Amino acid sequence: MKTVPVSRRLFLKSSKASVAWLVFSPAIIGRAQAATTKLKLSSSLPNDAKYANGRVYYDNLVKNLKANGLGETVEVTFFPDNQLGQEIDVINSVKLGVIDLMVSGSSISANLVPLVGTFDLGYLFASFPQQTKAFDAGAARPIEEALLKGANIRIISWAYNFGARSVLTKRPVKTPEDLAGLKIRTLPNPVITECLRLMGAAATPLAFGEIYTALQAGVLDGLEHDPPTILASKFYETSKHYALTQHNFSPLATYFSDATFTRMDPKLREGFLDAASKAGADTRAHGLAVEKEALALLADKGVTVVECDREAFRNRVLPQTDNFVKARPEAKPVVDTIRATQA
């Protein structure tokens, strides 16, 4: 072991430095404790403050964080338009704690925990207000618990996608027979893909970021989505017929990594989760308001909005729910609660 001799001058200099550290360390420690918690929030949709649900949720979250006194201590950076990757990659990154937050439909997490696919069953919900009542009655709880247990992801707020999902196509569709053979983009999710297949389409799963070019190239004949998303993403530039099938009122979820939850300062958690919940409620109200406006704007841009034979589509899809429950009995309490809830 080598010993390094220390001169008296060096010793005194070191002693003074130690005293200075002791004097100033409380301030330094205080600043460290007050350090800003930085979070990353991802959305696949464009950075549209009115018609894109991810941006609307983000703005509401920032507003409510400030109202809760966390504007300076929790900093959320928003990454729209698939900047952090396609949704399937992002949801896996949330699972691992690499990305903190994600705003997306419930459908994407069904790839990790199949029970979440219950909410994608065709014509399960009658409206968004009915959905909220069903969730308040406990329909969402088994889904939340399964996602936390199976994927280390918490759902910290429920909002609405901005309108029911309907079918945008390059040619008119009024009946299941009109939809037959058309290649319709669906979420990369087996339940919603099966729903569109039962409706008559050649259901084609595809990542959101690839839809526009696939429509341009003729790889797709259309897609299914809500009016504001079609408007914000400019899908109306490629397809001009919108059939109001309204086959899915899918909930919008705020996914929060359990790893981030665990490492977050417990003093911040309560205020943060409260802000996230309030942001979800604010986003629900906004979504209901902009659906009709987006439909009118689509019509102004040359899209023909059609009241189709919705009952014919519904009758084709009805067996899906019973078959899903037979395959996954744990979904039965969720389905029963939703069916028992009146709008």
Tab-separated table of N, CA, C and O in Angstrom, residues 44-126:
chain	number	residue	atom	x	y	z
A	44	SER	N	-48.883	8.934	-30.751
A	44	SER	CA	-48.681	8.646	-32.176
A	44	SER	C	-49.300	9.719	-33.057
A	44	SER	O	-48.995	9.802	-34.247
A	45	LEU	N	-50.176	10.549	-32.491
A	45	LEU	CA	-50.921	11.517	-33.287
A	45	LEU	C	-50.131	12.809	-33.505
A	45	LEU	O	-49.163	13.086	-32.801
A	46	PRO	N	-50.556	13.625	-34.469
A	46	PRO	CA	-49.848	14.882	-34.749
A	46	PRO	C	-49.918	15.857	-33.579
A	46	PRO	O	-50.688	15.662	-32.631
A	47	ASN	N	-49.140	16.907	-33.674
A	47	ASN	CA	-49.080	17.924	-32.616
A	47	ASN	C	-50.176	18.977	-32.852
A	47	ASN	O	-49.904	20.152	-33.047
A	48	ASP	N	-51.418	18.533	-32.804
A	48	ASP	CA	-52.571	19.383	-33.069
A	48	ASP	C	-53.298	19.651	-31.759
A	48	ASP	O	-53.818	18.724	-31.124
A	49	ALA	N	-53.341	20.909	-31.362
A	49	ALA	CA	-53.869	21.269	-30.037
A	49	ALA	C	-55.383	21.181	-29.933
A	49	ALA	O	-55.934	21.347	-28.839
A	50	LYS	N	-56.062	20.893	-31.044
A	50	LYS	CA	-57.518	20.815	-31.000
A	50	LYS	C	-58.047	19.430	-31.349
A	50	LYS	O	-58.956	18.923	-30.690
A	51	TYR	N	-57.479	18.795	-32.365
A	51	TYR	CA	-58.046	17.556	-32.877
A	51	TYR	C	-57.218	16.304	-32.577
A	51	TYR	O	-57.632	15.208	-32.944
A	52	ALA	N	-56.071	16.434	-31.958
A	52	ALA	CA	-55.244	15.278	-31.626
A	52	ALA	C	-55.301	15.027	-30.122
A	52	ALA	O	-54.915	15.890	-29.319
A	53	ASN	N	-55.784	13.850	-29.729
A	53	ASN	CA	-56.034	13.605	-28.303
A	53	ASN	C	-54.780	13.651	-27.435
A	53	ASN	O	-54.846	14.055	-26.277
A	54	GLY	N	-53.622	13.245	-27.995
A	54	GLY	CA	-52.399	13.266	-27.196
A	54	GLY	C	-51.999	14.677	-26.790
A	54	GLY	O	-51.687	14.935	-25.626
A	55	ARG	N	-52.037	15.597	-27.751
A	55	ARG	CA	-51.676	16.983	-27.461
A	55	ARG	C	-52.690	17.632	-26.515
A	55	ARG	O	-52.317	18.377	-25.596
A	56	VAL	N	-53.973	17.351	-26.732
A	56	VAL	CA	-55.005	17.914	-25.864
A	56	VAL	C	-54.810	17.417	-24.428
A	56	VAL	O	-54.886	18.199	-23.469
A	57	TYR	N	-54.520	16.126	-24.282
A	57	TYR	CA	-54.287	15.594	-22.942
A	57	TYR	C	-53.056	16.251	-22.311
A	57	TYR	O	-53.080	16.630	-21.127
A	58	TYR	N	-51.993	16.375	-23.082
A	58	TYR	CA	-50.764	16.980	-22.561
A	58	TYR	C	-51.019	18.396	-22.055
A	58	TYR	O	-50.585	18.767	-20.952
A	59	ASP	N	-51.721	19.204	-22.855
A	59	ASP	CA	-52.010	20.583	-22.440
A	59	ASP	C	-52.827	20.602	-21.145
A	59	ASP	O	-52.588	21.439	-20.253
A	60	ASN	N	-53.781	19.692	-21.035
A	60	ASN	CA	-54.584	19.616	-19.810
A	60	ASN	C	-53.759	19.143	-18.613
A	60	ASN	O	-53.958	19.612	-17.486
A	61	LEU	N	-52.821	18.237	-18.869
A	61	LEU	CA	-51.966	17.756	-17.785
A	61	LEU	C	-51.085	18.888	-17.253
A	61	LEU	O	-50.973	19.079	-16.033
A	62	VAL	N	-50.465	19.636	-18.156
A	62	VAL	CA	-49.620	20.757	-17.737
A	62	VAL	C	-50.436	21.770	-16.946
A	62	VAL	O	-49.993	22.270	-15.899
A	63	LYS	N	-51.632	22.082	-17.419
A	63	LYS	CA	-52.514	23.030	-16.723
A	63	LYS	C	-52.820	22.549	-15.304
A	63	LYS	O	-52.754	23.332	-14.341
A	64	ASN	N	-53.135	21.261	-15.155
A	64	ASN	CA	-53.502	20.748	-13.841
A	64	ASN	C	-52.296	20.551	-12.925
A	64	ASN	O	-52.427	20.653	-11.698
A	65	LEU	N	-51.133	20.296	-13.493
A	65	LEU	CA	-49.918	20.246	-12.677
A	65	LEU	C	-49.639	21.618	-12.065
A	65	LEU	O	-49.293	21.733	-10.885
A	66	LYS	N	-49.809	22.663	-12.871
A	66	LYS	CA	-49.610	24.023	-12.361
A	66	LYS	C	-50.634	24.342	-11.273
A	66	LYS	O	-50.298	24.941	-10.246
A	67	ALA	N	-51.874	23.935	-11.487
A	67	ALA	CA	-52.926	24.189	-10.496
A	67	ALA	C	-52.644	23.478	-9.188
A	67	ALA	O	-53.022	23.958	-8.113
A	68	ASN	N	-51.941	22.334	-9.258
A	68	ASN	CA	-51.596	21.582	-8.052
A	68	ASN	C	-50.259	22.004	-7.454
A	68	ASN	O	-49.745	21.363	-6.539
A	69	GLY	N	-49.672	23.086	-7.988
A	69	GLY	CA	-48.414	23.584	-7.453
A	69	GLY	C	-47.201	22.786	-7.877
A	69	GLY	O	-46.134	22.879	-7.250
A	70	LEU	N	-47.318	21.998	-8.949
A	70	LEU	CA	-46.209	21.152	-9.396
A	70	LEU	C	-45.602	21.632	-10.711
A	70	LEU	O	-44.815	20.914	-11.333
A	71	GLY	N	-45.965	22.825	-11.130
A	71	GLY	CA	-45.475	23.332	-12.402
A	71	GLY	C	-43.967	23.448	-12.483
A	71	GLY	O	-43.384	23.313	-13.563
A	72	GLU	N	-43.322	23.679	-11.361
A	72	GLU	CA	-41.863	23.840	-11.343
A	72	GLU	C	-41.128	22.573	-10.955
A	72	GLU	O	-39.915	22.463	-11.155
A	73	THR	N	-41.845	21.599	-10.389
A	73	THR	CA	-41.156	20.393	-9.886
A	73	THR	C	-41.386	19.157	-10.754
A	73	THR	O	-40.650	18.181	-10.650
A	74	VAL	N	-42.421	19.172	-11.612
A	74	VAL	CA	-42.657	18.062	-12.548
A	74	VAL	C	-42.691	18.638	-13.960
A	74	VAL	O	-43.569	19.416	-14.297
A	75	GLU	N	-41.718	18.251	-14.759
A	75	GLU	CA	-41.623	18.745	-16.135
A	75	GLU	C	-41.912	17.601	-17.102
A	75	GLU	O	-41.192	16.607	-17.146
A	76	VAL	N	-42.988	17.741	-17.867
A	76	VAL	CA	-43.382	16.713	-18.823
A	76	VAL	C	-43.062	17.202	-20.234
A	76	VAL	O	-43.524	18.264	-20.647
A	77	THR	N	-42.261	16.448	-20.945
A	77	THR	CA	-41.932	16.779	-22.333
A	77	THR	C	-42.782	15.916	-23.256
A	77	THR	O	-42.853	14.696	-23.084
A	78	PHE	N	-43.421	16.552	-24.222
A	78	PHE	CA	-44.357	15.871	-25.107
A	78	PHE	C	-43.686	15.496	-26.429
A	78	PHE	O	-43.032	16.322	-27.064
A	79	PHE	N	-43.858	14.240	-26.833
A	79	PHE	CA	-43.304	13.737	-28.087
A	79	PHE	C	-44.441	13.210	-28.958
A	79	PHE	O	-44.858	12.058	-28.810
A	80	PRO	N	-44.989	14.041	-29.851
A	80	PRO	CA	-46.085	13.596	-30.718
A	80	PRO	C	-45.578	12.894	-31.974
A	80	PRO	O	-44.362	12.756	-32.186
A	81	ASP	N	-46.541	12.435	-32.789
A	81	ASP	CA	-46.238	12.006	-34.154
A	81	ASP	C	-45.206	10.875	-34.227
A	81	ASP	O	-44.333	10.875	-35.097
A	82	ASN	N	-45.290	9.926	-33.294
A	82	ASN	CA	-44.393	8.754	-33.294
A	82	ASN	C	-42.911	9.104	-33.156
A	82	ASN	O	-42.048	8.345	-33.604
A	83	GLN	N	-42.598	10.232	-32.541
A	83	GLN	CA	-41.198	10.635	-32.427
A	83	GLN	C	-40.369	9.638	-31.618
A	83	GLN	O	-39.165	9.501	-31.844
A	84	LEU	N	-41.016	8.947	-30.679
A	84	LEU	CA	-40.287	7.974	-29.856
A	84	LEU	C	-40.449	6.547	-30.368
A	84	LEU	O	-40.010	5.599	-29.731
A	85	GLY	N	-41.081	6.401	-31.547
A	85	GLY	CA	-41.251	5.069	-32.132
A	85	GLY	C	-42.713	4.740	-32.372
A	85	GLY	O	-43.612	5.460	-31.947
A	86	GLN	N	-42.942	3.635	-33.088
A	86	GLN	CA	-44.307	3.174	-33.306
A	86	GLN	C	-44.924	2.733	-31.981
A	86	GLN	O	-44.219	2.380	-31.031
A	87	GLU	N	-46.253	2.741	-31.915
A	87	GLU	CA	-46.940	2.520	-30.647
A	87	GLU	C	-46.567	1.198	-29.976
A	87	GLU	O	-46.417	1.149	-28.753
A	88	ILE	N	-46.430	0.128	-30.745
A	88	ILE	CA	-46.105	-1.168	-30.137
A	88	ILE	C	-44.735	-1.125	-29.453
A	88	ILE	O	-44.518	-1.751	-28.410
A	89	ASP	N	-43.808	-0.350	-30.024
A	89	ASP	CA	-42.484	-0.201	-29.406
A	89	ASP	C	-42.563	0.693	-28.169
A	89	ASP	O	-41.904	0.428	-27.161
A	90	VAL	N	-43.388	1.738	-28.256
A	90	VAL	CA	-43.509	2.664	-27.130
A	90	VAL	C	-44.154	1.985	-25.926
A	90	VAL	O	-43.684	2.147	-24.792
A	91	ILE	N	-45.206	1.196	-26.140
A	91	ILE	CA	-45.869	0.552	-25.005
A	91	ILE	C	-44.916	-0.427	-24.317
A	91	ILE	O	-44.922	-0.569	-23.092
A	92	ASN	N	-44.048	-1.061	-25.083
A	92	ASN	CA	-43.034	-1.937	-24.480
A	92	ASN	C	-41.991	-1.127	-23.723
A	92	ASN	O	-41.486	-1.566	-22.689
A	93	SER	N	-41.678	0.070	-24.202
A	93	SER	CA	-40.739	0.941	-23.490
A	93	SER	C	-41.348	1.466	-22.197
A	93	SER	O	-40.638	1.651	-21.200
A	94	VAL	N	-42.661	1.702	-22.190
A	94	VAL	CA	-43.340	2.088	-20.954
A	94	VAL	C	-43.290	0.929	-19.965
A	94	VAL	O	-43.063	1.118	-18.758
A	95	LYS	N	-43.486	-0.269	-20.455
A	95	LYS	CA	-43.392	-1.465	-19.606
A	95	LYS	C	-42.029	-1.551	-18.930
A	95	LYS	O	-41.922	-1.887	-17.740
A	96	LEU	N	-40.981	-1.218	-19.674
A	96	LEU	CA	-39.614	-1.322	-19.157
A	96	LEU	C	-39.176	-0.092	-18.366
A	96	LEU	O	-38.119	-0.116	-17.737
A	97	GLY	N	-39.956	0.990	-18.435
A	97	GLY	CA	-39.593	2.207	-17.724
A	97	GLY	C	-38.677	3.124	-18.503
A	97	GLY	O	-38.169	4.109	-17.966
A	98	VAL	N	-38.466	2.831	-19.792
A	98	VAL	CA	-37.623	3.678	-20.637
A	98	VAL	C	-38.378	4.948	-21.022
A	98	VAL	O	-37.806	6.032	-21.114
A	99	ILE	N	-39.675	4.816	-21.273
A	99	ILE	CA	-40.570	5.948	-21.515
A	99	ILE	C	-41.562	5.988	-20.358
A	99	ILE	O	-42.055	4.940	-19.923
A	100	ASP	N	-41.842	7.174	-19.854
A	100	ASP	CA	-42.639	7.293	-18.630
A	100	ASP	C	-44.143	7.217	-18.882
A	100	ASP	O	-44.872	6.546	-18.143
A	101	LEU	N	-44.605	7.930	-19.919
A	101	LEU	CA	-46.038	8.089	-20.154
A	101	LEU	C	-46.372	7.901	-21.622
A	101	LEU	O	-45.581	8.248	-22.497
A	102	MET	N	-47.571	7.396	-21.864
A	102	MET	CA	-48.060	7.247	-23.225
A	102	MET	C	-49.559	7.497	-23.227
A	102	MET	O	-50.283	6.986	-22.363
A	103	VAL	N	-50.035	8.287	-24.179
A	103	VAL	CA	-51.469	8.490	-24.364
A	103	VAL	C	-51.874	7.757	-25.630
A	103	VAL	O	-51.364	8.043	-26.721
A	104	SER	N	-52.764	6.779	-25.476
A	104	SER	CA	-53.196	5.990	-26.621
A	104	SER	C	-54.476	5.264	-26.261
A	104	SER	O	-54.876	5.209	-25.093
A	105	GLY	N	-55.105	4.671	-27.265
A	105	GLY	CA	-56.287	3.871	-27.007
A	105	GLY	C	-55.942	2.631	-26.194
A	105	GLY	O	-54.776	2.236	-26.094
A	106	SER	N	-56.967	2.028	-25.648
A	106	SER	CA	-56.751	0.808	-24.861
A	106	SER	C	-56.218	-0.327	-25.738
A	106	SER	O	-55.540	-1.238	-25.241
A	107	SER	N	-56.484	-0.246	-27.040
A	107	SER	CA	-56.183	-1.358	-27.936
A	107	SER	C	-54.715	-1.761	-27.934
A	107	SER	O	-54.392	-2.947	-27.990
A	108	ILE	N	-53.808	-0.792	-27.871
A	108	ILE	CA	-52.392	-1.104	-28.021
A	108	ILE	C	-51.875	-1.973	-26.882
A	108	ILE	O	-51.041	-2.847	-27.084
A	109	SER	N	-52.405	-1.791	-25.682
A	109	SER	CA	-51.911	-2.573	-24.541
A	109	SER	C	-52.470	-3.986	-24.522
A	109	SER	O	-51.976	-4.840	-23.776
A	110	ALA	N	-53.481	-4.269	-25.355
A	110	ALA	CA	-54.003	-5.635	-25.450
A	110	ALA	C	-52.957	-6.574	-26.039
A	110	ALA	O	-53.047	-7.796	-25.866
A	111	ASN	N	-51.950	-6.011	-26.712
A	111	ASN	CA	-50.858	-6.835	-27.224
A	111	ASN	C	-49.988	-7.367	-26.085
A	111	ASN	O	-49.286	-8.371	-26.254
A	112	LEU	N	-50.018	-6.698	-24.936
A	112	LEU	CA	-49.246	-7.142	-23.769
A	112	LEU	C	-50.105	-7.965	-22.814
A	112	LEU	O	-49.646	-8.957	-22.256
A	113	VAL	N	-51.343	-7.517	-22.622
A	113	VAL	CA	-52.279	-8.190	-21.712
A	113	VAL	C	-53.600	-8.358	-22.457
A	113	VAL	O	-54.380	-7.408	-22.575
A	114	PRO	N	-53.879	-9.544	-22.990
A	114	PRO	CA	-55.038	-9.746	-23.856
A	114	PRO	C	-56.382	-9.355	-23.247
A	114	PRO	O	-57.301	-8.990	-23.988
A	115	LEU	N	-56.512	-9.377	-21.927
A	115	LEU	CA	-57.781	-9.019	-21.305
A	115	LEU	C	-58.191	-7.586	-21.639
A	115	LEU	O	-59.389	-7.276	-21.707
A	116	VAL	N	-57.216	-6.709	-21.878
A	116	VAL	CA	-57.523	-5.319	-22.223
A	116	VAL	C	-58.345	-5.262	-23.513
A	116	VAL	O	-59.126	-4.337	-23.727
A	117	GLY	N	-58.213	-6.292	-24.355
A	117	GLY	CA	-58.952	-6.352	-25.602
A	117	GLY	C	-60.456	-6.391	-25.425
A	117	GLY	O	-61.202	-6.206	-26.398
A	118	THR	N	-60.912	-6.606	-24.206
A	118	THR	CA	-62.351	-6.557	-23.924
A	118	THR	C	-62.946	-5.240	-24.420
A	118	THR	O	-64.049	-5.208	-24.978
A	119	PHE	N	-62.223	-4.158	-24.217
A	119	PHE	CA	-62.739	-2.833	-24.583
A	119	PHE	C	-62.773	-2.604	-26.098
A	119	PHE	O	-63.326	-1.606	-26.565
A	120	ASP	N	-62.163	-3.509	-26.882
A	120	ASP	CA	-62.158	-3.388	-28.336
A	120	ASP	C	-63.292	-4.170	-28.992
A	120	ASP	O	-63.451	-4.124	-30.213
A	121	LEU	N	-64.067	-4.907	-28.209
A	121	LEU	CA	-65.144	-5.708	-28.780
A	121	LEU	C	-66.157	-4.822	-29.502
A	121	LEU	O	-66.583	-3.791	-28.975
A	122	GLY	N	-66.517	-5.221	-30.690
A	122	GLY	CA	-67.401	-4.405	-31.507
A	122	GLY	C	-68.768	-4.203	-30.885
A	122	GLY	O	-69.383	-5.148	-30.392
A	123	TYR	N	-69.216	-2.961	-30.892
A	123	TYR	CA	-70.540	-2.567	-30.406
A	123	TYR	C	-70.777	-2.947	-28.936
A	123	TYR	O	-71.912	-3.137	-28.522
A	124	LEU	N	-69.699	-3.020	-28.148
A	124	LEU	CA	-69.857	-3.301	-26.716
A	124	LEU	C	-70.401	-2.078	-25.989
A	124	LEU	O	-71.313	-2.183	-25.164
A	125	PHE	N	-69.810	-0.910	-26.278
A	125	PHE	CA	-70.291	0.344	-25.691
A	125	PHE	C	-71.307	0.989	-26.631
A	125	PHE	O	-71.176	0.912	-27.855
A	126	ALA	N	-72.299	1.657	-26.042
A	126	ALA	CA	-73.305	2.366	-26.837
A	126	ALA	C	-72.943	3.829	-27.043
A	126	ALA	O	-73.381	4.456	-28.006
